[in-house]
CSV table of C-alpha atoms and ligand atoms in Angstrom, one decimal:
chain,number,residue,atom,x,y,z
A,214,UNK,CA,13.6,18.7,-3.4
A,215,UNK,CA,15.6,16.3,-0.8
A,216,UNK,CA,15.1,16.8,2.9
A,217,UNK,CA,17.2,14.7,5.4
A,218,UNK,CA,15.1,14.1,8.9
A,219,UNK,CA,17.5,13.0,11.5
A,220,UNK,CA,16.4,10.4,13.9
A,221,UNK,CA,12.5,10.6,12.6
A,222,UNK,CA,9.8,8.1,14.6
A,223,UNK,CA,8.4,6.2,11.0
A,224,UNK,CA,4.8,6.1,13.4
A,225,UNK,CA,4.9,10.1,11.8
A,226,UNK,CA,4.9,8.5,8.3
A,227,UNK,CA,2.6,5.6,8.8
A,228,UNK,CA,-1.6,6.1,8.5
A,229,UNK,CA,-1.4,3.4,11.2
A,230,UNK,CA,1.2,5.9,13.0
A,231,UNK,CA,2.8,2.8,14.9
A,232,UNK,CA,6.9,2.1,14.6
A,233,UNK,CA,9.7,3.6,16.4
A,234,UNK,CA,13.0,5.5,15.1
A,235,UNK,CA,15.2,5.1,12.1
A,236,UNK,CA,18.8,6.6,12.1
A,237,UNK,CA,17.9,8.9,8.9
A,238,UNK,CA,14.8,9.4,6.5
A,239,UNK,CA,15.5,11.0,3.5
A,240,UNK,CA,12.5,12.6,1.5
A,241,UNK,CA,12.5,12.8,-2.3
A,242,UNK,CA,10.1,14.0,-3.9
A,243,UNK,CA,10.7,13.2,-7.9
A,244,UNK,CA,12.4,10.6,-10.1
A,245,UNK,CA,15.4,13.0,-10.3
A,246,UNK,CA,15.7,13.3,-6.6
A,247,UNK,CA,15.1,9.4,-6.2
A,248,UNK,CA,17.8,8.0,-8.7
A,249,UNK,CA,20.7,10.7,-6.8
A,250,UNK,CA,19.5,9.8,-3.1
A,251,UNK,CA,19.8,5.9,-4.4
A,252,UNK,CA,23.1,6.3,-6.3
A,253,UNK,CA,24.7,8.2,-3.3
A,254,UNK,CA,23.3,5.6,-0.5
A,255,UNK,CA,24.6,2.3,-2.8
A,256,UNK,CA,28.1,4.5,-3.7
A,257,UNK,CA,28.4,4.8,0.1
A,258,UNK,CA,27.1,1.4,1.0
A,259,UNK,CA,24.2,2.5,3.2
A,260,UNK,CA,21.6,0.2,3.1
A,261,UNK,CA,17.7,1.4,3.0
A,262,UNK,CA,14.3,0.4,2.6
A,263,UNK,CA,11.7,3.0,0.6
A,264,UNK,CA,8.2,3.8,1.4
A,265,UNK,CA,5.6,5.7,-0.3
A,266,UNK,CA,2.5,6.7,1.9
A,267,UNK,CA,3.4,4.1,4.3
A,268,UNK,CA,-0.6,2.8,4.4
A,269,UNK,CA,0.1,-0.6,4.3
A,270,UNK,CA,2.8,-1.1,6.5
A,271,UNK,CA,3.1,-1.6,10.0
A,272,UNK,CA,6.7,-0.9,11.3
A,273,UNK,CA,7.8,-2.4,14.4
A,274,UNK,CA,7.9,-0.3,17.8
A,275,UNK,CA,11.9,-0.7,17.4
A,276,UNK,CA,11.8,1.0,14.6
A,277,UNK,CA,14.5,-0.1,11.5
A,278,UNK,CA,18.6,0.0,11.7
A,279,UNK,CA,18.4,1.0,8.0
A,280,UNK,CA,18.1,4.3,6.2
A,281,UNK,CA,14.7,5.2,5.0
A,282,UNK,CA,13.7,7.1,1.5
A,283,UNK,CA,10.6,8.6,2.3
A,284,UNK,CA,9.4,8.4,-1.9
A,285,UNK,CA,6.0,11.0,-1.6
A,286,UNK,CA,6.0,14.5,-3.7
A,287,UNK,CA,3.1,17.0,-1.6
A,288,UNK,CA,2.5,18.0,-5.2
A,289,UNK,CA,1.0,15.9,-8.2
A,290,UNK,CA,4.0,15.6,-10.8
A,291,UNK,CA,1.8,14.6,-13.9
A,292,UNK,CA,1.8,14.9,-17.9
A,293,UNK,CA,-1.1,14.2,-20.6
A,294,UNK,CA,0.4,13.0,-23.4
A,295,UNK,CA,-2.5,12.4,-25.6
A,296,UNK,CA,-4.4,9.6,-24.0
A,297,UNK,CA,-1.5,8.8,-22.1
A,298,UNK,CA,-0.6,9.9,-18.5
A,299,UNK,CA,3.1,9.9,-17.1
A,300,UNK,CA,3.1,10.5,-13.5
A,301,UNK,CA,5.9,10.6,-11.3
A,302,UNK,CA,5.2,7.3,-8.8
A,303,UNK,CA,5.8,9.8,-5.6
A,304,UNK,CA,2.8,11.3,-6.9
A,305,UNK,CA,-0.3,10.8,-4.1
A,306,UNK,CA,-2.6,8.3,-5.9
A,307,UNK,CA,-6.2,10.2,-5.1
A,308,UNK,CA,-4.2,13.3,-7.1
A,309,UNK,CA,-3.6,11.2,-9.8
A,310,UNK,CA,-7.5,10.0,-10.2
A,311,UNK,CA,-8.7,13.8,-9.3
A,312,UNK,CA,-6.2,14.8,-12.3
A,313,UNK,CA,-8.0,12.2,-14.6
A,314,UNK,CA,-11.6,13.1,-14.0
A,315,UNK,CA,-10.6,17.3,-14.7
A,316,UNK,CA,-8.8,16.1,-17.8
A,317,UNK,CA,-12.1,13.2,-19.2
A,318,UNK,CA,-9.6,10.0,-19.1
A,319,UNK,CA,-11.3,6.8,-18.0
A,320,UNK,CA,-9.7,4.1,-16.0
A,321,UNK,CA,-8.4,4.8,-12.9
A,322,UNK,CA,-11.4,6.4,-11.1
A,323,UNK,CA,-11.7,3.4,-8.8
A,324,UNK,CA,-8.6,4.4,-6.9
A,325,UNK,CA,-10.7,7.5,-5.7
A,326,UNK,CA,-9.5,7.6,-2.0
A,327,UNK,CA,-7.7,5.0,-2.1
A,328,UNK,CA,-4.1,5.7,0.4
A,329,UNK,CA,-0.4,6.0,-0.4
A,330,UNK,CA,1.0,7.0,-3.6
A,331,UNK,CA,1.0,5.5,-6.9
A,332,UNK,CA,4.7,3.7,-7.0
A,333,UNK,CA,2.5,1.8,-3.5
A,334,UNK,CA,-0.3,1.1,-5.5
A,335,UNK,CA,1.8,-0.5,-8.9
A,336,UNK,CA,4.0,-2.7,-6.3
A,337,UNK,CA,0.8,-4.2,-4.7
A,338,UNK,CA,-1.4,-3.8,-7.8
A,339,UNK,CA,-4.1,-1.8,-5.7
A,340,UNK,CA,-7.6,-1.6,-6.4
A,341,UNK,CA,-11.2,-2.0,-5.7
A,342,UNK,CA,-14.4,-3.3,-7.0
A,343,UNK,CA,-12.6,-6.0,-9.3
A,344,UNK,CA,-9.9,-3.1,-10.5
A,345,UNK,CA,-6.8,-2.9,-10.5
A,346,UNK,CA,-3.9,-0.3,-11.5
A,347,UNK,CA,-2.2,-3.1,-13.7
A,348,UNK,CA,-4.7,-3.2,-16.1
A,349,UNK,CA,-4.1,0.5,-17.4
A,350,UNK,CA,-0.4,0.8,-16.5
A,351,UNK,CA,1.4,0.5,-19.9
A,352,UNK,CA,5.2,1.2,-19.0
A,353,UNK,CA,7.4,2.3,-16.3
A,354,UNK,CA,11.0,3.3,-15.3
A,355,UNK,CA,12.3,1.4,-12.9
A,356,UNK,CA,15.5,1.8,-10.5
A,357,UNK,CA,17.9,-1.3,-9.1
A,358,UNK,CA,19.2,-0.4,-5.9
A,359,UNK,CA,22.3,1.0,-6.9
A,360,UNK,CA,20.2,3.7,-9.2
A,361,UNK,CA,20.2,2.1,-12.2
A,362,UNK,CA,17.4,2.7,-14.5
A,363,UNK,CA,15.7,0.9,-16.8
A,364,UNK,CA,12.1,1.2,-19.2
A,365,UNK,CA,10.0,-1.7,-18.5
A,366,UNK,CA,6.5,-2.8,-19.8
A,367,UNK,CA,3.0,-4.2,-18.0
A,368,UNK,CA,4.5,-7.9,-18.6
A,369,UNK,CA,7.6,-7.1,-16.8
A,370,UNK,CA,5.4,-6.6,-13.7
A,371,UNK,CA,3.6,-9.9,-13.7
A,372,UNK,CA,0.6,-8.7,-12.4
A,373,UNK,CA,-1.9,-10.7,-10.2
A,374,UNK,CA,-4.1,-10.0,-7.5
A,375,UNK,CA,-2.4,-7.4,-5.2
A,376,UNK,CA,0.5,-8.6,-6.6
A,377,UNK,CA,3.2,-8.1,-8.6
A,378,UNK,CA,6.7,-9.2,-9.4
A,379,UNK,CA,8.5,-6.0,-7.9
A,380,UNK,CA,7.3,-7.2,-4.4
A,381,UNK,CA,9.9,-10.1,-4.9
A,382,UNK,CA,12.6,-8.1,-6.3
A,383,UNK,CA,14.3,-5.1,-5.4
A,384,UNK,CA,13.5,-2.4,-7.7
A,385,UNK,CA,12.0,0.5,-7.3
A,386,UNK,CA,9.3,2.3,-9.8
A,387,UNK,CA,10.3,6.0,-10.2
A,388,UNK,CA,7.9,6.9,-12.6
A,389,UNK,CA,4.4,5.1,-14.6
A,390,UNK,CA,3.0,5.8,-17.9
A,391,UNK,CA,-1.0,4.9,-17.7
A,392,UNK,CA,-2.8,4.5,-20.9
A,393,UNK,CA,-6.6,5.8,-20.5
A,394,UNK,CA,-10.2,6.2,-22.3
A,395,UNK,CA,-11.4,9.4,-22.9
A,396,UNK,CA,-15.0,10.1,-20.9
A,397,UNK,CA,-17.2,12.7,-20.3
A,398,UNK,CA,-15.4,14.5,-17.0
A,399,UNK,CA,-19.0,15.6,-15.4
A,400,UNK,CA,-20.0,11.6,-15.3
A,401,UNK,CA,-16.5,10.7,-13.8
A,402,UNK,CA,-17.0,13.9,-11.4
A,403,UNK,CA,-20.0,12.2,-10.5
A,404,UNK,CA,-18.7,8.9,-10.1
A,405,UNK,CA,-15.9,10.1,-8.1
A,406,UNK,CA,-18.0,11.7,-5.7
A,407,UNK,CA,-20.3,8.7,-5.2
A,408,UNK,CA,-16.8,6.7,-4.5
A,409,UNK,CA,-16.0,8.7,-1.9
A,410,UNK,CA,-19.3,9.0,0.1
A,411,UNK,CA,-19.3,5.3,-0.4
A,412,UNK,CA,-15.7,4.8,0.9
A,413,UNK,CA,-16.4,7.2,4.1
A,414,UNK,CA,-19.0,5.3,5.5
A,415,UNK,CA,-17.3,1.8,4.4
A,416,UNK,CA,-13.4,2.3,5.9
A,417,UNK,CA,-12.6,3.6,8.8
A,418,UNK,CA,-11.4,7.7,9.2
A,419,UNK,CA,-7.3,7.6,9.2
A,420,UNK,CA,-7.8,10.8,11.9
A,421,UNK,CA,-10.0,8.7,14.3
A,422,UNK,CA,-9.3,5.1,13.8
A,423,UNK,CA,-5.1,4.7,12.4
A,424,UNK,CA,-5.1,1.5,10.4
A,425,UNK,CA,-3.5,-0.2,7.2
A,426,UNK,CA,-6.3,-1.0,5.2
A,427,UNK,CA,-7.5,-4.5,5.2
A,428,UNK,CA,-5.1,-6.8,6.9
A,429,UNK,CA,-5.6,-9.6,5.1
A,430,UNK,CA,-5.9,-10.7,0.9
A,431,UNK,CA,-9.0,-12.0,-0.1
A,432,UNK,CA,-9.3,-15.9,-0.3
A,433,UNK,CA,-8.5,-17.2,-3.5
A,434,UNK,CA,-10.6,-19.9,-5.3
A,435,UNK,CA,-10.5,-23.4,-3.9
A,436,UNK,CA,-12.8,-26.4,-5.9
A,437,UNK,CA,-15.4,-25.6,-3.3
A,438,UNK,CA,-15.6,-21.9,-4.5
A,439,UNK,CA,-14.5,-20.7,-7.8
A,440,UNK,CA,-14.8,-16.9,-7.0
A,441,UNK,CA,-12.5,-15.2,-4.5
A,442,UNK,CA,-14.2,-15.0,-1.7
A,443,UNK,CA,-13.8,-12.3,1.0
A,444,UNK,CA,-12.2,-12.5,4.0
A,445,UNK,CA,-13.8,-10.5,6.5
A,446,UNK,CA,-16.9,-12.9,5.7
A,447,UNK,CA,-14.7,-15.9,7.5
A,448,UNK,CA,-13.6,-13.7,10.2
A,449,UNK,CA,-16.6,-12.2,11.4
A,450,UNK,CA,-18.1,-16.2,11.5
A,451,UNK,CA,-14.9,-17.7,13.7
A,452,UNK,CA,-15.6,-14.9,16.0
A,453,UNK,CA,-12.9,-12.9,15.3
A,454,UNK,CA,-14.4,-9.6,15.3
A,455,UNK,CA,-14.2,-9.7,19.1
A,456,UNK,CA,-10.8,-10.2,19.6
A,457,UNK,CA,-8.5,-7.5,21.0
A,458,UNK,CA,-4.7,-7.3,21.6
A,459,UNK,CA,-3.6,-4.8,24.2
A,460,UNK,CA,-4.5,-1.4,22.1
A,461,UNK,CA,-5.4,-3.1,18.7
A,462,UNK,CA,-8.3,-4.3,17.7
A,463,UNK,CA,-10.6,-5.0,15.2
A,464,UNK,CA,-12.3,-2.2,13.4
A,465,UNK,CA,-16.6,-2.5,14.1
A,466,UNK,CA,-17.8,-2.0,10.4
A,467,UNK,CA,-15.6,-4.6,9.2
A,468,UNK,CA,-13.6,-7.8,10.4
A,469,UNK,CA,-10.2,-7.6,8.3
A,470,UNK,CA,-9.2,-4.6,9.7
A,471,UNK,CA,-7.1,-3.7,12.6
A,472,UNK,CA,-7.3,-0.4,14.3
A,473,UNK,CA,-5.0,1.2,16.6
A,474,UNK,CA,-7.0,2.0,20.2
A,475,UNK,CA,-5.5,4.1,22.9
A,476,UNK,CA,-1.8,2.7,23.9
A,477,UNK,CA,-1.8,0.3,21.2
A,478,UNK,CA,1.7,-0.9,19.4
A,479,UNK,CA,3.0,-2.7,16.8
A,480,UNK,CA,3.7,-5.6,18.7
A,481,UNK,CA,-0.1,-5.9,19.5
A,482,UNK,CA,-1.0,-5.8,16.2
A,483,UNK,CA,1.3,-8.3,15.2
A,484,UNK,CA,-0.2,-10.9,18.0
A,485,UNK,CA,-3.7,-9.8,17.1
A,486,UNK,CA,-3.1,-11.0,13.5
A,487,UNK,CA,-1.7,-13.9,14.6
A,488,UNK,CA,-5.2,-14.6,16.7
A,489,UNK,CA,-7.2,-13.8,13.7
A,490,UNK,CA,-5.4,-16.0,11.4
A,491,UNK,CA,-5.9,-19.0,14.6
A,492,UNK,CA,-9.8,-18.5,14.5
A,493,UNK,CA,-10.2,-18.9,10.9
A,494,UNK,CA,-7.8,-21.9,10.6
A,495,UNK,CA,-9.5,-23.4,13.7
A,496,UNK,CA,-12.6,-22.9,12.0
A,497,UNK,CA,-12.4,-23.4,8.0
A,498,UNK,CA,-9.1,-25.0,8.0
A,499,UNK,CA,-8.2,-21.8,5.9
A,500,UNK,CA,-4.7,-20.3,6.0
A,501,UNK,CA,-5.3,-16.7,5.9
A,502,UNK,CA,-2.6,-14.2,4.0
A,503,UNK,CA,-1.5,-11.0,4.8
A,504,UNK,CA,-1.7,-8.0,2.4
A,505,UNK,CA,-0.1,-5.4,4.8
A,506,UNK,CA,3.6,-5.7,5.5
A,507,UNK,CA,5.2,-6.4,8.6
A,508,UNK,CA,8.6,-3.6,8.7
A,509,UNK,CA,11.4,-4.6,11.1
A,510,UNK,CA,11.3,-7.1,14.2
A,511,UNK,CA,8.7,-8.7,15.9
A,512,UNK,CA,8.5,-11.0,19.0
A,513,UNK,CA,8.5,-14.7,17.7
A,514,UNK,CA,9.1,-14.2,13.7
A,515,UNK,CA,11.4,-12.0,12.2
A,516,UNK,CA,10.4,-10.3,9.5
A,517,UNK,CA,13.6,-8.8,7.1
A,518,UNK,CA,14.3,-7.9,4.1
A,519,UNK,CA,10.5,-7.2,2.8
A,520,UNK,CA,12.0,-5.9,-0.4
B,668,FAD,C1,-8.1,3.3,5.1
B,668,FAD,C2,-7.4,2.5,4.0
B,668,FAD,C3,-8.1,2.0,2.9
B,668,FAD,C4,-7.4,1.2,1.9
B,668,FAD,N1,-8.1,0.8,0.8
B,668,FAD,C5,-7.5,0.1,-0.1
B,668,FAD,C6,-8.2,-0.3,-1.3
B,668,FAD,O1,-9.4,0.0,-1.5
B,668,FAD,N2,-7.5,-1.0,-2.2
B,668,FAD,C7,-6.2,-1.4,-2.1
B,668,FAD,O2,-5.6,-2.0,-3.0
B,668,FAD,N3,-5.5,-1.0,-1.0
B,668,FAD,C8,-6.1,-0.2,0.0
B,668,FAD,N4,-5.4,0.2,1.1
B,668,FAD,C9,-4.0,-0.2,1.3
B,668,FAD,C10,-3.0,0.8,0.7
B,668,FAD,O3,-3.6,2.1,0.6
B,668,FAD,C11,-2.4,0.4,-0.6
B,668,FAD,O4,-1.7,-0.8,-0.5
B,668,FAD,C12,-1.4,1.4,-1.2
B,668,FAD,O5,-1.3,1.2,-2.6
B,668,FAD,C13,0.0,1.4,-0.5
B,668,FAD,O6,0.7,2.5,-1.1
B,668,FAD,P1,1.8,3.3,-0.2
B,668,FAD,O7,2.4,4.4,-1.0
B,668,FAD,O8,1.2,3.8,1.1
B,668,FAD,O9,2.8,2.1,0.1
B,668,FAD,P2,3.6,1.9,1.5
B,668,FAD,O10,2.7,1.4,2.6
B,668,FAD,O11,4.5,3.0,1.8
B,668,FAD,O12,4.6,0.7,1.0
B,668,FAD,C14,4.0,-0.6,0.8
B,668,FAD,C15,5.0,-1.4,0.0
B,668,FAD,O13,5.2,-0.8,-1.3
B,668,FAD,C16,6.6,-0.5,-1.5
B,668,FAD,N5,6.7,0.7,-2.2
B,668,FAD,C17,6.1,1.9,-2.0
B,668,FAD,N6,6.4,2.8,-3.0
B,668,FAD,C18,7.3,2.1,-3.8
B,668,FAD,C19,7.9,2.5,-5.0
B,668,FAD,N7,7.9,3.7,-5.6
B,668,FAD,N8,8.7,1.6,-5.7
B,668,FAD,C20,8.8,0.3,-5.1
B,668,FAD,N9,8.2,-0.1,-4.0
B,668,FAD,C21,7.4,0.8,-3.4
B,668,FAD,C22,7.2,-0.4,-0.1
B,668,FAD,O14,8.6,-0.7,-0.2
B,668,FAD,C23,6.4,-1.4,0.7
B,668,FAD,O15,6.9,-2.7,0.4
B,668,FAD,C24,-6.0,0.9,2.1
B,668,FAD,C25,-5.3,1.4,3.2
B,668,FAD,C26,-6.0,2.2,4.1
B,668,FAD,C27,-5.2,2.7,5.3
């Protein structure tokens, strides 16, 4: 099902719930819905920019001159085939690794309360505790932006850290096939549950503290350190859990993430990252980079085109 919002404010589709208005946001909900909305928009030459959850995103307060599919279905869209999964990416990740534990299939049960949906987490190769989506994903169909579609495999998406190679180009995933282990479901039950207890009291509550998740990537190895090390760990010794920016600031359990206080907006976000990014550069000579994405236009950098 497609609904068309008229002048929406994206801060109502955002877990940061920051950015102003866009001329039209277009919800779709399946791969069907997706490829028409994307076909139509190309035929009639209206550019756009898709987002899933939007949880790691911070839109500017002018919002974006584009159109905006809105790709999230309220309900899981999902198939077993086998040991196989094939799950529409609009699909709400946590649904998909709920699914997985009721049906005993292995190897996605570290996304347990992890945001956004699951075409989000395949674009930036999402994860935790040394896990990430890539490693289970074994195909995908894929849209250009004039809603062509195309069957791809894992080694299409190049995938690194919190990276892969559709955050370069402009395609979209409309749907993933996961390949999984079967598992006992009452030990991934239990599992799951420890993840979230662990989880609640790590990150911050979306309901009390809006945010984006960590702000910045972990810090890759240098010939001083051959392990990624983390970045909170720098920021918290340059200081830089005490600095503040207007309403945004920095969230007490844990240095790499910004919160939104009372009256905060994008634009203080943006120049509290920039502060964080000063103290650990003035400090370990480190140049810290971001993992959350920076929508529309921001006082001294423009940031365009993000996909
Ligand atoms: C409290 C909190 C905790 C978090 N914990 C983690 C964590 O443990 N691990 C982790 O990896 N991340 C974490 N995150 C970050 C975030 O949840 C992930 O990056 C998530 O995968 C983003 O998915 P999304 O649907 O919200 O993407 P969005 O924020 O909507 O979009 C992000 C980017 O992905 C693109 N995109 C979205 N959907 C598609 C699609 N179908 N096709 C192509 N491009 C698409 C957008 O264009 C945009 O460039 C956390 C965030 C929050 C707020």
């Amino acid at each position: 099902m497609m609904k068309h919002i008229p002048n929406a404010r994206l801060s109502d589709y955002t877990t940061f719930q920051l950015g102003g208005p866009c001329s039209c946001l277009i919800e779709c909900q399946s791969p069907d819905d997706l490829q028409k909305t994307i076909a139509t928009l190309s035929k009639n030459k209206t550019p756009f920019i898709l987002i899933g959850g939007g949880s790691n995103l911070v839109v500017s307060d002018s919002g974006v001159t584009t159109a905006v599919i809105r790709y999230l279905s309220e309900e899981p869209l999902i198939e077993r085939v086998g040991n196989e999964v094939i799950v529409s990416a609009s699909t709400i990740l946590d649904d998909l690794a709920l699914f997985c534990v009721s049906e005993g299939l292995t190897g996605l049960n570290y996304t347990t309360g992890i945001p956004g949906t699951v075409g989000g987490a395949v674009v930036g190769n999402a994860g935790a505790w040394g896990k990430q989506v890539g490693d289970v994903l074994s195909s995908a169909v894929i849209l250009d932006k004039s809603g062509n579609s195309k069957q791809v495999d894992r080694s299409y998406f190049a995938f690194q850290y919190r990276h892969s190679h559709l955050k370069e180009s402009d395609e979209i995933v409309a749907s993933v096939s996961f390949t999984l282990t079967p598992a006992d479901p009452l030990v991934l039950a239990k599992e799951r549950s420890e993840i979230v207890k662990l989880r609640a009291e790590k990150h911050p509550d979306l309901t009390r503290f809006p945010c984006a998740g960590s702000f910045f990537r972990n810090i890759e190895p240098t010939p001083k350190a051959d392990r990624r090390q983390v970045t909170g760990g720098f920021l918290e010794d340059a200081g830089g859990k005490h600095l503040k920016v207007g309403g945004a600031q920095i969230f007490e359990k844990h240095a790499n993430i910004i919160v939104k206080g009372p009256g905060c907006t994008a634009q203080d976000v943006f120049d509290l990252h920039l502060q964080m990014m000063k103290v650990v550069k003035d400090k370990f000579d480190l140049q810290l980079n971001r993992e959350v994405r920076f929508v529309g236009d921001f006082r001294d950098h423009k940031h365009e085109g993000f996909w």
